[in-house]
Amino acid sequence: MPALTHGSKTLPVAMVLMGCLSLLALPGTAHADDILDGNTQNSGTEQSANTDGKGNVSVTVGGVVFDRSKNGSGDSVGAVTSSTSWSPPACWYAPKYTPEQLQKYLEPIWEAESTGYEWDAKQREKYNALDEKKGFNKDKTGKGYWWGSYVNESYPPGWDKCDTEYFWVDQGDPPPADKENAVTPEVLAELAYAEIRVPGTEVTLAPAEATKVNLPTWAWLDGAEFKPVSVTASVEAIGIEATATAEPVSLRIEPGTPDAEIYPASGVCEIKGGRIGAPYEKGRADEAPPCGVKYLRSSGDGTFPLQATVTWEIHWTGSGGAGGDLPDGTFGATQDVVVQEIQAVNR
């Protein structure tokens, strides 16, 4: 479990989640209400799910609403993996508190005196806490929000990089340019990328039960299973959104042994007419399939692990006509293939 460090102290995240208030206001740490565990505190952006009459679910996490109604579904779906070293944001900044909410959140921490008089005094000064009318920007109520950090609940590398204290953004203004990963349409698109789920990639093979040495094995994926999927991410408080869409473009086959020939030779089967590859038809056993493999030796008493990986092109559109491309994603699966010798009959 990741730990939070401040000075010479190292504390597990679990302690923070149990209410270790002494860490909540320290700079450079993740706050308990910043972690996407469904227990955000007083932020007005708790994790929640809403279902419409058709069973579509939208989920609010980390100040962002994700509409997954056009996402992939079923038991075999999975998340795409970027084909490059790029990865979606591990943490981000989004609207978190109104002036009154921030006051109710911070004052009990200061009153507990767990962070020390000097620190508490600086915090009170920063937020102008002694001014009853203007403290915490109460004179701007309804005209902006205090923004704070949120963390991907799986704690990927970089989850602790969003360590800036709460900062104010007026309604209608963009977040400060120096706040990396502060939500914009592009950042929302990147967060939506992480929510995309695509169908599994177990290909249909012919012959189905067991293929034969030196006999072409046809492989294909049903086009009905491979259609574009998308996820929309939005921040309703500031009226921005972005949709990331993944479209299947090709299938890569790896036969699981070097003793094989691949069709086509590149091993990449392009999607055509909404289908990858083509179903086998009787009488075409000796033909080279548009997508498939020919094993040159038997798998003996075992099997060969054929891996089929689909590449998905991902692009996005967002508020204000924004849009662009995101790195391709891949999702694959391995299936066991039995390869037998062709038995000759001697007379």
Coordinates of C-alpha atoms in Angstrom, one line a residue:
M1 CA 0.0 0.0 0.0
P2 CA 1.4 3.4 -0.8
A3 CA 2.5 5.7 2.0
L4 CA 2.3 9.4 2.6
T5 CA 5.5 11.2 3.7
H6 CA 5.8 14.6 5.4
G7 CA 9.1 15.5 7.0
S8 CA 10.4 12.4 8.8
K9 CA 7.0 10.8 9.1
T10 CA 5.7 8.1 6.8
L11 CA 2.1 7.0 7.2
P12 CA 0.1 4.5 5.2
V13 CA -2.8 5.8 3.2
A14 CA -5.2 3.6 5.2
M15 CA -4.5 5.7 8.3
V16 CA -5.4 8.8 6.3
L17 CA -8.6 7.2 5.2
M18 CA -9.4 6.4 8.8
G19 CA -9.4 10.1 9.7
C20 CA -5.8 11.0 10.5
L21 CA -6.6 14.8 10.3
S22 CA -3.1 15.8 11.1
L23 CA -2.1 15.2 7.5
L24 CA -5.0 16.7 5.7
A25 CA -3.8 20.2 5.4
L26 CA -0.1 19.6 4.8
P27 CA 1.3 20.6 1.4
G28 CA 2.9 18.0 -0.8
T29 CA 0.6 15.2 0.5
A30 CA -2.4 13.4 -0.8
H31 CA -5.5 14.3 1.2
A32 CA -8.0 11.7 2.4
D33 CA -10.8 13.3 0.3
D34 CA -8.5 13.4 -2.8
I35 CA -8.4 9.6 -3.1
L36 CA -11.0 8.0 -5.4
D37 CA -12.2 5.4 -3.0
G38 CA -15.8 6.5 -2.9
N39 CA -15.4 8.4 0.3
T40 CA -14.7 12.0 -0.8
Q41 CA -15.5 14.4 2.0
N42 CA -17.6 17.5 1.7
S43 CA -16.4 18.2 -1.8
G44 CA -19.7 18.1 -3.6
T45 CA -18.1 15.7 -6.0
E46 CA -18.4 12.3 -4.2
Q47 CA -18.3 9.1 -6.1
S48 CA -21.8 8.2 -7.1
A49 CA -23.6 6.3 -9.9
N50 CA -26.8 7.2 -11.7
T51 CA -28.8 4.8 -13.9
D52 CA -31.3 5.9 -16.5
G53 CA -34.4 3.9 -17.6
K54 CA -32.3 2.0 -20.1
G55 CA -29.8 0.8 -17.6
N56 CA -27.0 3.2 -18.7
V57 CA -24.7 4.2 -15.9
S58 CA -22.8 7.4 -15.3
V59 CA -20.3 7.6 -12.5
T60 CA -19.0 10.6 -10.7
V61 CA -15.4 10.2 -9.4
G62 CA -12.8 12.8 -8.7
G63 CA -14.9 15.7 -9.6
V64 CA -15.5 14.2 -13.1
V65 CA -18.7 12.5 -14.4
F66 CA -18.0 9.6 -16.7
D67 CA -20.8 8.5 -19.1
R68 CA -20.1 4.9 -19.9
S69 CA -23.4 4.2 -21.8
K70 CA -21.5 3.7 -25.1
N71 CA -18.7 1.7 -23.6
G72 CA -17.9 -1.9 -24.4
S73 CA -19.8 -4.5 -22.3
G74 CA -19.8 -8.2 -21.5
D75 CA -17.6 -10.6 -19.5
S76 CA -14.6 -10.4 -21.8
V77 CA -14.2 -6.6 -22.0
G78 CA -11.0 -4.9 -20.8
A79 CA -9.0 -1.7 -20.7
V80 CA -6.9 -0.8 -23.7
T81 CA -3.1 -0.3 -23.2
S82 CA -1.4 2.6 -24.9
S83 CA 0.9 1.4 -27.7
T84 CA 3.4 4.0 -26.6
S85 CA 4.9 5.1 -23.3
W86 CA 2.1 7.6 -22.8
S87 CA -0.4 7.0 -20.0
P88 CA -3.5 8.8 -18.8
P89 CA -3.1 11.3 -15.9
A90 CA -2.5 9.6 -12.6
C91 CA -3.8 12.6 -10.7
W92 CA -5.5 15.8 -11.7
Y93 CA -7.0 19.1 -10.4
A94 CA -10.7 19.9 -10.6
P95 CA -13.3 22.1 -8.8
K96 CA -13.6 20.8 -5.2
Y97 CA -15.1 23.2 -2.8
T98 CA -17.3 26.3 -2.6
P99 CA -16.0 28.9 -0.2
E100 CA -18.3 27.7 2.6
Q101 CA -17.4 24.0 2.1
L102 CA -13.6 24.8 2.3
Q103 CA -14.2 26.7 5.5
K104 CA -16.1 23.8 7.0
Y105 CA -13.4 21.4 5.9
L106 CA -10.3 23.3 7.1
E107 CA -11.4 25.0 10.4
P108 CA -11.8 21.7 12.3
I109 CA -8.3 20.7 11.3
W110 CA -6.8 24.0 12.6
E111 CA -8.8 23.8 15.8
A112 CA -7.4 20.3 16.5
E113 CA -3.9 21.9 16.6
S114 CA -2.4 18.7 15.2
T115 CA -0.4 20.6 12.5
G116 CA 1.2 23.1 14.9
Y117 CA 0.5 26.7 15.6
E118 CA 2.9 28.2 13.0
W119 CA 1.4 26.1 10.2
D120 CA -2.2 26.8 11.3
A121 CA -1.5 30.5 11.4
K122 CA 0.0 30.5 7.9
Q123 CA -3.1 28.6 6.6
R124 CA -5.5 31.0 8.3
E125 CA -3.6 33.9 6.7
K126 CA -3.6 32.3 3.2
Y127 CA -7.3 31.8 3.2
N128 CA -8.0 35.1 5.0
A129 CA -9.9 33.0 7.6
L130 CA -10.5 35.9 10.1
D131 CA -12.5 38.0 7.7
E132 CA -16.1 36.8 8.1
K133 CA -17.3 38.3 4.9
K134 CA -14.3 37.7 2.5
G135 CA -12.5 34.8 4.1
F136 CA -12.2 31.7 1.9
N137 CA -13.4 34.0 -0.9
K138 CA -17.0 34.0 0.5
D139 CA -17.5 37.3 -1.3
K140 CA -17.2 35.3 -4.5
T141 CA -19.7 32.6 -3.7
G142 CA -21.3 31.4 -6.9
K143 CA -18.6 33.0 -9.0
G144 CA -15.9 30.3 -8.8
Y145 CA -14.5 27.3 -6.9
W146 CA -11.6 26.2 -4.9
W147 CA -9.8 23.5 -6.9
G148 CA -8.0 20.6 -5.4
S149 CA -6.2 17.4 -6.4
Y150 CA -7.7 13.9 -7.1
V151 CA -5.8 10.6 -7.4
N152 CA -6.5 7.6 -9.6
E153 CA -7.6 4.9 -7.1
S154 CA -5.2 2.3 -8.6
Y155 CA -2.2 4.5 -7.6
P156 CA -0.3 4.3 -11.0
P157 CA 3.2 6.0 -11.3
G158 CA 2.8 9.7 -10.7
W159 CA -0.2 9.5 -8.5
D160 CA 1.5 11.8 -5.9
K161 CA 2.6 14.5 -8.3
C162 CA -0.5 16.8 -7.8
D163 CA 0.7 18.3 -4.6
T164 CA -0.4 21.9 -5.0
E165 CA -2.6 23.4 -2.2
Y166 CA -6.1 24.5 -3.0
F167 CA -6.3 27.3 -5.5
W168 CA -9.1 29.5 -6.6
V169 CA -10.5 29.8 -10.2
D170 CA -13.1 32.3 -11.2
Q171 CA -16.1 30.9 -13.1
G172 CA -15.4 31.1 -16.8
D173 CA -11.7 31.4 -16.4
P174 CA -9.3 28.6 -17.4
P175 CA -7.2 27.1 -14.7
P176 CA -3.7 28.4 -14.2
A177 CA -1.3 27.3 -17.0
D178 CA 1.3 26.1 -14.5
K179 CA -1.1 23.6 -12.9
E180 CA -0.4 20.4 -14.9
N181 CA -3.4 18.2 -15.4
A182 CA -5.9 20.8 -14.3
V183 CA -9.1 19.7 -16.0
T184 CA -9.6 21.0 -19.6
P185 CA -11.3 19.3 -22.4
E186 CA -8.0 17.6 -23.4
V187 CA -7.3 16.4 -19.9
L188 CA -10.9 15.1 -19.7
A189 CA -10.3 13.2 -22.9
E190 CA -7.2 11.6 -21.4
L191 CA -9.2 10.6 -18.3
A192 CA -11.9 9.2 -20.5
Y193 CA -9.3 7.1 -22.3
A194 CA -8.6 5.3 -19.1
E195 CA -12.3 4.4 -18.7
I196 CA -12.6 2.9 -22.2
R197 CA -13.4 -0.9 -22.2
V198 CA -13.3 -2.9 -25.4
P199 CA -14.4 -6.5 -26.3
G200 CA -12.2 -9.5 -25.8
T201 CA -10.2 -10.8 -28.7
E202 CA -10.7 -14.5 -28.8
V203 CA -10.7 -15.2 -32.5
T204 CA -12.8 -17.9 -34.3
L205 CA -10.6 -20.5 -35.9
A206 CA -11.2 -23.1 -38.6
P207 CA -10.5 -25.9 -38.1
A208 CA -12.1 -25.3 -34.7
E209 CA -11.3 -28.3 -32.5
A210 CA -7.7 -29.0 -33.6
T211 CA -5.8 -27.8 -36.6
K212 CA -3.3 -29.8 -38.7
V213 CA 0.3 -29.4 -39.5
N214 CA 0.8 -27.6 -42.8
L215 CA -2.9 -26.9 -43.1
P216 CA -3.9 -23.2 -43.2
T217 CA -6.0 -22.2 -40.2
W218 CA -8.5 -19.4 -40.8
A219 CA -9.0 -16.8 -38.2
W220 CA -11.6 -14.0 -38.0
L221 CA -13.4 -11.7 -35.6
D222 CA -17.1 -11.0 -35.9
G223 CA -17.7 -7.4 -37.0
A224 CA -20.7 -7.1 -34.7
E225 CA -18.4 -7.4 -31.7
F226 CA -15.9 -4.8 -33.0
K227 CA -17.6 -1.5 -33.4
P228 CA -16.5 1.9 -32.0
V229 CA -16.9 2.5 -28.2
S230 CA -16.7 5.7 -26.4
V231 CA -16.7 7.4 -22.9
T232 CA -17.6 11.0 -22.2
A233 CA -16.0 12.8 -19.3
S234 CA -17.5 16.1 -18.0
V235 CA -17.2 18.6 -15.2
E236 CA -20.7 20.0 -14.8
A237 CA -19.7 22.7 -12.4
I238 CA -17.7 24.5 -15.1
G239 CA -19.5 23.2 -18.2
I240 CA -16.8 21.3 -20.0
E241 CA -16.7 17.8 -21.5
A242 CA -14.8 15.6 -23.8
T243 CA -15.5 12.2 -25.5
A244 CA -12.8 9.7 -26.2
T245 CA -13.7 7.2 -29.0
A246 CA -11.9 4.0 -29.8
E247 CA -12.3 2.3 -33.2
P248 CA -10.9 -1.1 -34.1
V249 CA -8.5 -1.0 -37.0
S250 CA -6.4 -4.3 -37.1
L251 CA -5.7 -7.6 -35.5
R252 CA -2.2 -8.9 -34.8
I253 CA -1.7 -12.7 -34.6
E254 CA 1.3 -14.3 -32.8
P255 CA 1.1 -18.1 -33.2
G256 CA 3.0 -19.0 -30.1
T257 CA 5.8 -20.8 -31.9
P258 CA 8.4 -19.8 -34.5
D259 CA 7.5 -22.9 -36.5
A260 CA 4.6 -21.3 -38.2
E261 CA 3.6 -19.1 -41.1
I262 CA 1.3 -16.1 -40.7
Y263 CA -1.3 -14.7 -43.1
P264 CA -0.7 -12.0 -44.1
A265 CA 3.1 -12.2 -43.7
S266 CA 3.1 -9.0 -41.5
G267 CA 0.8 -10.7 -39.0
V268 CA -1.5 -7.7 -39.1
C269 CA -5.0 -8.3 -40.4
E270 CA -6.8 -5.1 -41.3
I271 CA -10.4 -4.5 -40.6
K272 CA -12.5 -4.6 -43.8
G273 CA -16.2 -4.2 -44.2
G274 CA -16.7 -4.2 -40.4
R275 CA -14.9 -7.6 -40.0
I276 CA -11.4 -8.7 -39.3
G277 CA -10.5 -11.7 -41.4
A278 CA -13.1 -13.8 -43.1
P279 CA -15.0 -16.9 -42.1
Y280 CA -13.9 -20.2 -43.5
E281 CA -16.1 -21.6 -46.3
K282 CA -16.2 -25.3 -47.3
G283 CA -13.8 -26.2 -50.1
R284 CA -11.2 -23.5 -49.3
A285 CA -9.1 -25.6 -47.0
D286 CA -6.0 -25.4 -49.2
E287 CA -6.3 -21.6 -49.8
A288 CA -4.3 -19.0 -48.0
P289 CA -6.7 -17.2 -45.7
P290 CA -6.8 -13.4 -45.5
C291 CA -6.1 -13.7 -41.8
G292 CA -4.7 -16.8 -40.2
V293 CA -1.7 -19.1 -39.5
K294 CA -0.2 -22.3 -40.7
Y295 CA 1.6 -24.4 -38.1
L296 CA 4.7 -26.3 -39.4
R297 CA 4.9 -28.8 -36.5
S298 CA 2.6 -30.6 -34.1
S299 CA 2.0 -29.2 -30.6
G300 CA 2.5 -32.8 -29.3
D301 CA 0.7 -33.5 -26.1
G302 CA 0.4 -29.7 -25.4
T303 CA -0.9 -26.6 -27.1
F304 CA 0.5 -23.5 -28.7
P305 CA -0.5 -20.2 -27.1
L306 CA -1.9 -18.1 -30.0
Q307 CA -2.1 -14.5 -29.0
A308 CA -4.6 -12.2 -30.8
T309 CA -4.3 -8.4 -30.2
V310 CA -6.6 -5.8 -31.6
T311 CA -5.3 -2.3 -32.2
W312 CA -7.8 0.5 -31.5
E313 CA -7.4 4.1 -32.9
I314 CA -8.5 6.6 -30.3
H315 CA -9.5 10.2 -31.0
W316 CA -11.4 12.8 -29.0
T317 CA -13.8 15.7 -29.3
G318 CA -14.6 18.3 -26.7
S319 CA -16.1 21.6 -25.6
G320 CA -15.5 24.6 -27.8
G321 CA -14.7 22.4 -30.9
A322 CA -11.5 21.0 -29.4
G323 CA -10.4 17.6 -30.5
G324 CA -7.5 15.5 -31.7
D325 CA -5.9 12.1 -31.5
L326 CA -4.7 10.1 -28.6
P327 CA -2.2 7.2 -28.7
D328 CA -3.5 3.9 -30.2
G329 CA -4.6 1.4 -27.6
T330 CA -4.3 -2.4 -27.8
F331 CA -6.2 -5.2 -26.1
G332 CA -5.4 -8.9 -26.5
A333 CA -6.0 -12.4 -25.3
T334 CA -4.2 -15.8 -25.5
Q335 CA -6.0 -19.0 -26.5
D336 CA -4.6 -22.5 -26.7
V337 CA -4.4 -24.2 -30.1
V338 CA -4.0 -27.9 -30.6
V339 CA -2.0 -28.8 -33.7
Q340 CA -2.0 -32.4 -34.8
E341 CA 0.0 -34.3 -37.5
I342 CA -2.1 -35.4 -40.5
Q343 CA -2.6 -39.1 -40.2
A344 CA -1.9 -41.1 -43.4
V345 CA -3.6 -44.4 -44.0
N346 CA -1.3 -47.2 -45.4
R347 CA -2.9 -49.9 -47.5

